[in-house]
XYZ file of C-alpha atoms in Angstrom:
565
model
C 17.564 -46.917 -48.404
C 14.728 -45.704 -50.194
C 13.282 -43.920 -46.926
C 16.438 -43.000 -46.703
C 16.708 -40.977 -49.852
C 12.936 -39.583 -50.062
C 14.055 -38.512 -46.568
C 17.252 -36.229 -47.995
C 14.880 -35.419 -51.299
C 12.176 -33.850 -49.161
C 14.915 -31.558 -46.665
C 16.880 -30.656 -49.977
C 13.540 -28.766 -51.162
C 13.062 -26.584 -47.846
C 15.773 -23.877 -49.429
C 13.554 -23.461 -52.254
C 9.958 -23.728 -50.745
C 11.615 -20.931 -48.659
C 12.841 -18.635 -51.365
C 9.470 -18.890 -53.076
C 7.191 -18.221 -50.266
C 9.218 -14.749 -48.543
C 5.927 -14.712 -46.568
C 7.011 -18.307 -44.629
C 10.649 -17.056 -44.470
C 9.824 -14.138 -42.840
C 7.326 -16.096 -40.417
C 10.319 -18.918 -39.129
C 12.520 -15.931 -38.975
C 10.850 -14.247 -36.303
C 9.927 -17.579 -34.008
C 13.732 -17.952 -34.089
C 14.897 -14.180 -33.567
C 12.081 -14.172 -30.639
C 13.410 -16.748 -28.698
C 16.999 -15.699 -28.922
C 15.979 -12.015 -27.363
C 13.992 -13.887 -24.808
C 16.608 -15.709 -23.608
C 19.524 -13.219 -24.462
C 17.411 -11.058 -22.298
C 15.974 -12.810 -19.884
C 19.823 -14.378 -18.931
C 21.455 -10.838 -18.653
C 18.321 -10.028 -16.235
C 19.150 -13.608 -14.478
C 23.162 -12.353 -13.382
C 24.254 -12.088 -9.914
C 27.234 -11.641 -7.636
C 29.103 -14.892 -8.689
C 30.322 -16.722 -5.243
C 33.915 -16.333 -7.281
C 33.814 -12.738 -5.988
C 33.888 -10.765 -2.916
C 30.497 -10.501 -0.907
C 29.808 -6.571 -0.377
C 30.265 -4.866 2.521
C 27.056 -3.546 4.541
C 26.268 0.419 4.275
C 24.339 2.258 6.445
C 22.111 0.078 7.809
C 23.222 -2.846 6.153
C 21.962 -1.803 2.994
C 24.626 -3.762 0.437
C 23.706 -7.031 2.328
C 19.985 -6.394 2.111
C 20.305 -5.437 -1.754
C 21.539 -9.192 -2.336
C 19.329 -10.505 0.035
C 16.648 -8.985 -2.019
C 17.839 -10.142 -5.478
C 17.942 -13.800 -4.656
C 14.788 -14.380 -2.636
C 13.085 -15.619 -5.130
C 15.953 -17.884 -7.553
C 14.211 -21.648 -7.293
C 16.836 -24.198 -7.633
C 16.418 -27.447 -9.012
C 16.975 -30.616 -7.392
C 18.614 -33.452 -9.705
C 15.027 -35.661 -8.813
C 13.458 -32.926 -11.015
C 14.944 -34.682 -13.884
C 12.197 -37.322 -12.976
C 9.432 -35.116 -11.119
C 9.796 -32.260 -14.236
C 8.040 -34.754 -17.026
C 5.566 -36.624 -14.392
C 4.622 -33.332 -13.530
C 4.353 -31.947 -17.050
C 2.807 -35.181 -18.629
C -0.595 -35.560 -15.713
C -0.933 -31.700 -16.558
C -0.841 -32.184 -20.149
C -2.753 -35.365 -19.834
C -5.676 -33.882 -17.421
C -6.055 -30.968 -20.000
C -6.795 -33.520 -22.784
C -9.156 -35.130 -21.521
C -10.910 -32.114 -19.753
C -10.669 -30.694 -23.080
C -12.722 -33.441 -24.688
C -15.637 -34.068 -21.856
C -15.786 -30.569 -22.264
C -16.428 -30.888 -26.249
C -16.110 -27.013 -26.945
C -13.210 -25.934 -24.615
C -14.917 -22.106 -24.525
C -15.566 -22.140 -20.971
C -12.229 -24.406 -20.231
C -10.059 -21.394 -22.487
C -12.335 -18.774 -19.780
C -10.878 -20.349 -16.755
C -7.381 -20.563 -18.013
C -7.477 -17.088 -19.557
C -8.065 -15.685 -16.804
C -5.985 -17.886 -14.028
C -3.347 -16.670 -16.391
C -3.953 -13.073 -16.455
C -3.819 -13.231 -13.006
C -0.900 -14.955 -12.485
C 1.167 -12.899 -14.990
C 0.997 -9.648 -12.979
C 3.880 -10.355 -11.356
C 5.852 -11.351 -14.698
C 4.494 -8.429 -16.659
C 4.953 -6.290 -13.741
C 8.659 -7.202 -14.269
C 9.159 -6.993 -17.543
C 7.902 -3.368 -17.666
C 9.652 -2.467 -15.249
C 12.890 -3.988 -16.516
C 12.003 -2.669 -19.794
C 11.381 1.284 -18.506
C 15.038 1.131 -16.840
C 16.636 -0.359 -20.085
C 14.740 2.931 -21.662
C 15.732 5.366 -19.363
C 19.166 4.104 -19.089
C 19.374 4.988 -22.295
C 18.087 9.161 -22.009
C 19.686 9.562 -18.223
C 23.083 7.793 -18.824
C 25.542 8.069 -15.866
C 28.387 8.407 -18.520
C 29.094 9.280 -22.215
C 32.345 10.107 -24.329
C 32.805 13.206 -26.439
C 34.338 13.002 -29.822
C 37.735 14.450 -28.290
C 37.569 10.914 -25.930
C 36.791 12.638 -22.647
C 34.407 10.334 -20.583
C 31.580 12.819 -18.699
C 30.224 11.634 -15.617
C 26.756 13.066 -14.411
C 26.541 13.940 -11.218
C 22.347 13.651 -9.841
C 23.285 15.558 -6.770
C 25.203 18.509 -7.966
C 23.360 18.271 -10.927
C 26.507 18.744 -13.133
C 28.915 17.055 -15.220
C 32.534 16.745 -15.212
C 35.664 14.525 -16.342
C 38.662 13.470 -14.893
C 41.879 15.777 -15.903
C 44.564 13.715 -17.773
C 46.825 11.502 -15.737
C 44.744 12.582 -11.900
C 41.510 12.124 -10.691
C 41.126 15.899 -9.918
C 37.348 16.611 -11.250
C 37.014 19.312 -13.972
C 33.566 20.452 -13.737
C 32.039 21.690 -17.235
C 29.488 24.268 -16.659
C 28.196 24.124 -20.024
C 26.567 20.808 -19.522
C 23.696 22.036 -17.415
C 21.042 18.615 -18.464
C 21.187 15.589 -17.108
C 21.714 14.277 -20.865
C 24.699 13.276 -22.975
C 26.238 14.985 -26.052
C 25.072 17.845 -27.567
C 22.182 17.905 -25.694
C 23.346 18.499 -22.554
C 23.934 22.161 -23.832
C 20.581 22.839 -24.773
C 19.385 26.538 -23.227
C 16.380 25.637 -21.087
C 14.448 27.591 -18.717
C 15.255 26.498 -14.915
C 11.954 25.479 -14.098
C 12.226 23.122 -17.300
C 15.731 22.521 -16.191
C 14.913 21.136 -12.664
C 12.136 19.157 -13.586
C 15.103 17.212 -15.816
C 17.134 16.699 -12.773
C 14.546 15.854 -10.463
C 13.020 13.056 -13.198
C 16.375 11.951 -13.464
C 16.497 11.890 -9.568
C 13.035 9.684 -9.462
C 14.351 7.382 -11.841
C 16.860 5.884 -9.833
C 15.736 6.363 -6.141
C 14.210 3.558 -4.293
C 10.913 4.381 -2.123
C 10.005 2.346 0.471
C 6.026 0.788 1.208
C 5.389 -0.793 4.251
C 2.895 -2.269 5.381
C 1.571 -3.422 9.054
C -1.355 -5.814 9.926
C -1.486 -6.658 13.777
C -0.689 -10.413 13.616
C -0.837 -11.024 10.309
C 1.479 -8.929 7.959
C 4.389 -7.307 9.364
C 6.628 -6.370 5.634
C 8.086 -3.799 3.503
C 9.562 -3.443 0.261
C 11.764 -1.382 -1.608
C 11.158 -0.222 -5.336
C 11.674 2.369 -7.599
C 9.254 4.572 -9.839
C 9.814 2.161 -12.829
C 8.840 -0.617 -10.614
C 5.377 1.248 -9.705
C 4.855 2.406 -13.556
C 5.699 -1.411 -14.532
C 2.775 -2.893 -12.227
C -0.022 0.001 -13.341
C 0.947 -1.287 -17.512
C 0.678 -4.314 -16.403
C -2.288 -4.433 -14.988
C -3.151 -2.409 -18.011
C -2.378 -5.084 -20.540
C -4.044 -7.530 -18.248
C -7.899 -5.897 -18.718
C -6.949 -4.762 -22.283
C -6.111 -8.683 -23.330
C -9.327 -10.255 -21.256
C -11.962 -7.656 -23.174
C -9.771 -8.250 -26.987
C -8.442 -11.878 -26.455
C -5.617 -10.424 -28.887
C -2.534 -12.374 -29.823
C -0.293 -9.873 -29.558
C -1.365 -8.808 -25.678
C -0.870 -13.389 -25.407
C 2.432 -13.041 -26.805
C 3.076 -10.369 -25.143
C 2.330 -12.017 -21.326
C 4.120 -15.031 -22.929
C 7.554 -13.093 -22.895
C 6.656 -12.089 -19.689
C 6.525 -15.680 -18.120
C 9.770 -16.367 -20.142
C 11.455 -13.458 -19.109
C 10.391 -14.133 -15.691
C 11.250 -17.830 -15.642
C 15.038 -18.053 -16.752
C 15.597 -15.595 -14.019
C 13.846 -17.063 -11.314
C 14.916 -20.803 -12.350
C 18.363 -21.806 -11.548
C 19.499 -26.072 -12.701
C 21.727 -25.487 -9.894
C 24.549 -27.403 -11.431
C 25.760 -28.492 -14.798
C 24.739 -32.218 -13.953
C 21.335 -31.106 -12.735
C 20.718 -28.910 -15.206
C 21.422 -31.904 -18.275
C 19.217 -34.101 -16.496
C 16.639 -32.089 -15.919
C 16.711 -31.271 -19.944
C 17.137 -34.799 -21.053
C 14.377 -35.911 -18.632
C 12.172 -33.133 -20.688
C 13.832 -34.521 -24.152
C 12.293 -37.605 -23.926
C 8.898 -36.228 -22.876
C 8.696 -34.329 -25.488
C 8.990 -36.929 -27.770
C 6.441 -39.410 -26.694
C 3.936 -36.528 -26.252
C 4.284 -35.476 -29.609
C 5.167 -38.365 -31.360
C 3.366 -41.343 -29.559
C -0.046 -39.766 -27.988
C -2.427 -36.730 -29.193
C -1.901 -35.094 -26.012
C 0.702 -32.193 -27.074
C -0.352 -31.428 -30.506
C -4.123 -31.648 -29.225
C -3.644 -29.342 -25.964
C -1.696 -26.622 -28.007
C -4.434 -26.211 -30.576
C -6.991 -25.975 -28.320
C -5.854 -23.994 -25.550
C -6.129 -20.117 -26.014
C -4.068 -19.108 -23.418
C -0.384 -17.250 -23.275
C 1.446 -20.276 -22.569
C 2.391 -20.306 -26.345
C 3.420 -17.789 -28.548
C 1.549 -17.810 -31.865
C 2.983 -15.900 -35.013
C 0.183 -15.111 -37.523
C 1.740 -14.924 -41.502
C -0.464 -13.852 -44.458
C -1.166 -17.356 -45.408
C -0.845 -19.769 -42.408
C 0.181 -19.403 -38.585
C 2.714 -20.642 -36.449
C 3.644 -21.407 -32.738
C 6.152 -21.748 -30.026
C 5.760 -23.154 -26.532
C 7.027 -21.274 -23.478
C 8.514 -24.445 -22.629
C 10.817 -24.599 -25.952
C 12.058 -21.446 -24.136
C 12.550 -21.293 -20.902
C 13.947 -24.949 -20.171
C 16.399 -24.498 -22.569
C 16.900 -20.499 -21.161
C 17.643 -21.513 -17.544
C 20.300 -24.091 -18.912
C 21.956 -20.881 -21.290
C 21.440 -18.895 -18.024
C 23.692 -20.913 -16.049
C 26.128 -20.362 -18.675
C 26.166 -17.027 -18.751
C 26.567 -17.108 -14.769
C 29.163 -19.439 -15.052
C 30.856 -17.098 -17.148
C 30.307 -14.350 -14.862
C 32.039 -16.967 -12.215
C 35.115 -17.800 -14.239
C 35.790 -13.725 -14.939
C 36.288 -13.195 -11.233
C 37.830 -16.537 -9.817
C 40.444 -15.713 -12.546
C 41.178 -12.646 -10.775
C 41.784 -14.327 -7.406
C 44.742 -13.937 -5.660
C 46.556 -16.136 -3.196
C 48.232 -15.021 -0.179
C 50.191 -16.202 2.289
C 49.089 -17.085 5.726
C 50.682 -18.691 8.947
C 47.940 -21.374 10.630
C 48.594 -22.801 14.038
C 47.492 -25.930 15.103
C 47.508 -27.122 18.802
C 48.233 -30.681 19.215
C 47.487 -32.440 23.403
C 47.468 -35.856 22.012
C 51.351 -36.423 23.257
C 50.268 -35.421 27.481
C 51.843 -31.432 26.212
C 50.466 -28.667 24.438
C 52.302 -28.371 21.141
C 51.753 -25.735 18.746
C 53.064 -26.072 15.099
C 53.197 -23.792 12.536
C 52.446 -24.477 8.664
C 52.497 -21.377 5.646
C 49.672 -21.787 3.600
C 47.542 -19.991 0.572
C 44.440 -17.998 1.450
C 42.310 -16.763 -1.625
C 41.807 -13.425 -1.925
C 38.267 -12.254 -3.464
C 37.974 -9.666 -5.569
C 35.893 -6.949 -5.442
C 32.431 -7.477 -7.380
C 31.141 -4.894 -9.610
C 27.515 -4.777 -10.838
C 27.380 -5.303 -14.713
C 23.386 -4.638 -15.134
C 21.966 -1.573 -16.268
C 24.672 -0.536 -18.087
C 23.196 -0.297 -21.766
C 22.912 3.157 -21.996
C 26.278 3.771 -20.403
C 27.605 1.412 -23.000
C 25.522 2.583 -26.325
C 27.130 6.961 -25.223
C 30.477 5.674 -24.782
C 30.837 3.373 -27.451
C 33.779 3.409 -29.634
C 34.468 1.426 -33.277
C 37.954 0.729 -31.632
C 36.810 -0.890 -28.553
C 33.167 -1.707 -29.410
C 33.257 -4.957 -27.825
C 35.210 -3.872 -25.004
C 34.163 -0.596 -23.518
C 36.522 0.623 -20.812
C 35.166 4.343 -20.182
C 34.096 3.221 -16.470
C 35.105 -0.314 -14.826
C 31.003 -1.153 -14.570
C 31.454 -1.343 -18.206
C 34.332 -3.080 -17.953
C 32.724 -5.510 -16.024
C 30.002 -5.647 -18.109
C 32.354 -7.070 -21.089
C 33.425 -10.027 -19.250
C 33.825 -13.347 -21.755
C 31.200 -15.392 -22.497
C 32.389 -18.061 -23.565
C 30.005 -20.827 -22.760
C 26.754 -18.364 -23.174
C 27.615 -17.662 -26.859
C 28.591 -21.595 -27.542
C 24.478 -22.306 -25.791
C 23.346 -19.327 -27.791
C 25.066 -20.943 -31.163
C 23.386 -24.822 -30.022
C 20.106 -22.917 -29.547
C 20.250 -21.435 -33.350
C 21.281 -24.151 -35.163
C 18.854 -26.283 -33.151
C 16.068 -23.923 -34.002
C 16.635 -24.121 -37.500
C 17.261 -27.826 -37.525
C 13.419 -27.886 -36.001
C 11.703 -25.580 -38.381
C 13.667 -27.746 -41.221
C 12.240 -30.803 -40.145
C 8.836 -29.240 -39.489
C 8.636 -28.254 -43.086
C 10.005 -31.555 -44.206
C 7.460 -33.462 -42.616
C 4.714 -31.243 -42.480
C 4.004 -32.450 -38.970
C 4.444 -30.999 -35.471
C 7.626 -31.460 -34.132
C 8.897 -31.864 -30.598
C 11.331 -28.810 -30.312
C 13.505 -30.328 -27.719
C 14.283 -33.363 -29.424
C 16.383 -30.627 -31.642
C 17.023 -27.889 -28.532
C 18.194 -30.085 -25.443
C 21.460 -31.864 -27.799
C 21.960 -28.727 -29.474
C 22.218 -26.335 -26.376
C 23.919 -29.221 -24.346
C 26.040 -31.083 -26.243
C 27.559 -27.458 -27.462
C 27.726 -26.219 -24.038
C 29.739 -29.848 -22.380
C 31.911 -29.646 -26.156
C 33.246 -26.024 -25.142
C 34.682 -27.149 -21.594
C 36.373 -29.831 -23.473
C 38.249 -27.573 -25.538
C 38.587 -25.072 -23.234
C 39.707 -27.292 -20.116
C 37.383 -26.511 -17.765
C 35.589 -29.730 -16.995
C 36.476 -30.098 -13.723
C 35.219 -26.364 -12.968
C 32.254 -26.833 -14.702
C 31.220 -30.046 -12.422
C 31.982 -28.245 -9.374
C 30.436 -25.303 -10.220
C 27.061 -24.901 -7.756
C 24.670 -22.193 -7.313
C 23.351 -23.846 -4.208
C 25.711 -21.417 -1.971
C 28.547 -23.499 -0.698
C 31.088 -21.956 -2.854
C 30.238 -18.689 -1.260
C 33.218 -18.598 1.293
C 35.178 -16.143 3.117
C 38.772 -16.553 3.838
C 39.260 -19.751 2.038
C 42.488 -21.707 2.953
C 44.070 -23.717 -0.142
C 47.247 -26.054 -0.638
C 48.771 -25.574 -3.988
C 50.917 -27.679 -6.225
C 54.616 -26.657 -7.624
C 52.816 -24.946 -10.070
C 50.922 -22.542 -7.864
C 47.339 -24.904 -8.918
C 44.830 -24.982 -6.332
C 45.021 -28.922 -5.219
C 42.315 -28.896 -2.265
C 40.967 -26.102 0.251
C 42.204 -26.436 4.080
C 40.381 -25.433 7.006
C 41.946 -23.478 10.039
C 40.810 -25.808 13.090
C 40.628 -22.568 14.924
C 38.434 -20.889 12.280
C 36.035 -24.116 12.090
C 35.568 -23.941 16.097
C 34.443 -20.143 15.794
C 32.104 -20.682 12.707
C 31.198 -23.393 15.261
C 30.721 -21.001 18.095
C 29.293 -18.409 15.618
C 26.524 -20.732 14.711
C 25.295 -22.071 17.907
C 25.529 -17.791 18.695
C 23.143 -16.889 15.748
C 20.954 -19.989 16.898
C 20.629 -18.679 20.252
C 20.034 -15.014 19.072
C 17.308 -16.240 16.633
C 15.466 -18.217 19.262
C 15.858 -15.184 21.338
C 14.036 -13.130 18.886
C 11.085 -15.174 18.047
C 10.322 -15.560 21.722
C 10.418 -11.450 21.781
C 8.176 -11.490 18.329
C 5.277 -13.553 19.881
C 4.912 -11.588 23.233
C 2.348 -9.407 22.561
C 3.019 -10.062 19.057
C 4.928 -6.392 18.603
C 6.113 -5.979 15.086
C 10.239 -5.207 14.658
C 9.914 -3.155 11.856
C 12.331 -0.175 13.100
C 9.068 1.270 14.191
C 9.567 4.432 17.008
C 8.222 2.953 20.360
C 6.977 5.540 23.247
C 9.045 3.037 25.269
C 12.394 4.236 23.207
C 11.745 8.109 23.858
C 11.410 7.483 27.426
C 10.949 4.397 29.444
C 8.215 5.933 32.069
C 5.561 5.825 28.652
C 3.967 2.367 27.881
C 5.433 1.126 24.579
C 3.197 1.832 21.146
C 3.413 0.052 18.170
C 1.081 -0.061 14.992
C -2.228 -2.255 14.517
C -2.639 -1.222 10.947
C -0.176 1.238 9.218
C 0.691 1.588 5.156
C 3.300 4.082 4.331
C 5.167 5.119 1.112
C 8.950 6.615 2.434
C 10.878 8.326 -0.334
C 14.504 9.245 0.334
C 15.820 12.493 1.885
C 16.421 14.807 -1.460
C 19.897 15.951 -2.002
C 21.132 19.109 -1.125
């Protein structure tokens, strides 16, 4: 009892060590307002085309398909054995660092090595977050659409290099030739010379195109890759911040590469399911407290280790960190929410239609064909809700700030979130419970003791309420629930009960399988004769089939689109 009561004595005083140190305040303040933007951030970067909505049709040249292709090459998805693999993994890491860190004595050369492992390895992250971070910014001056005070929504046209606005009640475009800049508001009136003017348009222009690099090595690289000018700008700061932070060893450039590989992580890290994901953070719950708790390792390793896999927060009197692990397990979990969120918006949109299916029956010595009405689900149509900040801050209204309808990308960008803002809530208070107990204590504390119940437990407690249990167990980002032409039966009550296969439609996926097999063997065999790269190269054997055929032994090109007319 007594513990007890020195226990509530000691967390009663944290209020008022608080209000009479501002300094510390400020300091636990901004470990908890930097983790929410990394994950806030780093969730919205993590959306994709739910599986709830319909897959895209291919452009010219297949170029919709390829754009998704492209998004989710690189999404890892756990397993639910990494709920057991995650903290053996973690804990001979952490372990091996320990004790390298005390054969070594002074851990100068050990911090070297890692430093600079690290800087290499974060290229890619920072290269990402810069580049993420210069669209957010230039969403922002080269909107695609803005409101005027009188409530007219102006779209700006990159091609015609105008603006204009939909008349009242028809979609006939009124073009205002006032607005001669590609920016919104008043400023689109500004008086510019046309030289000045063009080189407005044509930034806008280079801001938004995608150029292509390609690269050929006979027999060893045949690739090619598609970004934009942000993209290349992203990878020069990054590589940048990467030789400014190994000659100054600053904390800020650390922190800095620390967001990066948070950023980078809850996009590229998927739990795959609501039961993977809670296992794979409980699993992690429990290391965390025998690490920090039971052995030296944790507290030892994070002290001694100068290296951006922490972020450290420097006050006047005393410092403070955060692991990247305190931020992006608990991130990929909120991510999922967010995407499941994303998922529920659309697959309440479906629509069920009827359809006859026919089913051929030999088993009586005749051919008998019946015929049974069933639902199929109808998809609907996906829209994109990233990059639509800017769009959002120019056409943002107090009476529908939370709700923005000027285009339906914004629209879609203002789907519920339900489940995110319940993690989001777990996160804070879980936060705040940690710090608490930190200064209670004056000891480390393991973060996700406080961070995995908090997130979880909030996240489980809102499909309660709302319901949704069942959806949220069969919700999977491992691709199966992206279907076409889905057959359902439905109750009285017009409830999806179970989906129904079309025997006809599961002998051609049948015969469409064993096709694409055949076609894929097909085209390795052509790849490795002669080992002639299919890159859409021009042949001499194309333009005319008496020339031998050409193709590249070493070739790196930079393609930038046609410019408009």
């Amino acid at each position: 009892m007594a513990l007890n009561e020195t226990f509530f004595e000691k967390l009663a005083t944290v209020p008022t060590v608080l209000l009479q140190n501002m300094d510390l305040l400020a300091l636990e303040s901004r470990i908890v307002f930097t983790a929410l933007a990394c994950i806030y951030i780093g969730c919205h970067g993590a959306l994709r085309r739910p599986p709830s909505a319909k897959q895209p049709k291919a452009g010219k040249n297949g170029e919709g398909k390829e754009t998704e292709e492209r998004d989710d090459q690189y999404v890892q998805g756990l397993l639910l054995s990494d709920a057991i693999m995650f903290p053996i993994l973690a804990g001979t890491v952490l372990i091996g660092l320990y004790y390298l860190i005390k054969w070594l004595e002074e851990p100068d050369v050990l911090n070297t090595v890692v430093r600079s492992y690290f800087s290499l390895m974060s290229l890619a992250s920072l290269g990402k977050l810069f580049s993420d971070g210069l669209c957010f910014f230039t969403g922002f001056v080269f909107p695609s659409v803005w409101v005027s005070k009188g409530g007219k929504v102006y779209h700006i046209d990159s091609e015609k290099r105008g603006q204009w606005y939909a008349e009242d009640g028809t979609d006939n475009r009124i073009w205002d030739e006032k607005k001669v800049l590609p920016f919104p508001g008043f400023l689109s009136e500004l008086k510019l010379s046309d030289i000045n003017t063009r080189m407005l348009w044509t930034a806008r222009h280079f801001t938004s195109e995608e150029w292509t690099f390609r690269l050929v090595v006979l027999g060893i690289v045949n690739d090619k890759v598609k970004v934009k000018l942000n993209d290349i700008f992203g990878v020069v700061f990054a590589v940048a911040a990467n030789i400014l932070y190994y000659q100054t060893e600053s904390t800020s450039l650390s922190n800095v590469m620390g967001y990066a590989f948070s950023y980078t992580g809850i996009i590229i890290m998927s739990p795959t399911t609501f039961a993977t994901g809670s296992s794979v953070l409980f699993g992690l719950f429990f290391y965390d407290i025998i690490m920090v708790f039971y052995t030296p390792y944790m507290v030892t390793v994070a002290t001694k280790l100068d290296a951006p896999v922490k972020l450290v927060f420097e006050g006047p009197t005393k410092a403070s960190m955060l692991g990247l692990g305190d931020i992006v397990i608990p991130g990929m979990f909120i991510g999922l929410c967010l995407r499941f969120d994303h998922y529920m918006y659309y697959y309440r949109q479906q629509k069920l239609k009827e359809v006859e299916l026919e089913t051929d029956d030999a088993s009586s010595g005749q051919l008998v064909t019946t015929k049974e009405t069933q639902r199929m689900v109808i998809k609907p149509d996906y829209i994109n809700p990233q990059g639509q900040w800017g769009d959002r801050f120019w056409s943002m209204k107090l009476s529908n700030i939370f709700s923005p309808d000027a285009t339906p990308a914004l629209k879609a960008s203002a789907f519920p979130k339900p489940y995110f803002h319940a993690a989001m809530v777990g996160y804070l208070f879980a936060m705040v419970a940690t710090l608490a107990m930190l200064m209670t204590f004056k000891h480390a504390q393991p973060a996700l003791l406080y961070l995995v119940p908090g997130v979880v437990l909030a996240v489980w407690a809102t499909g309660a309420v709302r319901g949704e249990i069942r959806e949220m167990w069969k919700y999977t980002e491992d691709g199966s629930l992206d279907k076409t032409d889905v057959i359902v039966e439905v109750d009285g009550e017009g409830n999806v009960v179970k989906e129904i296969q079309d025997p006809k439609e599961a002998d051609g996926q049948k015969d469409k399988q064993k096709e694409n097999a055949e076609k894929d063997s097909s085209e390795e065999k052509t790849q490795n004769v002669g080992d002639k790269p299919s890159d859409g190269t021009t042949t001499a054997g194309e333009a005319g089939k008496d020339k031998a055929e050409t193709y590249p032994v070493f070739l790196l090109s930079i393609e930038a689109p046609a410019p408009s007319q």
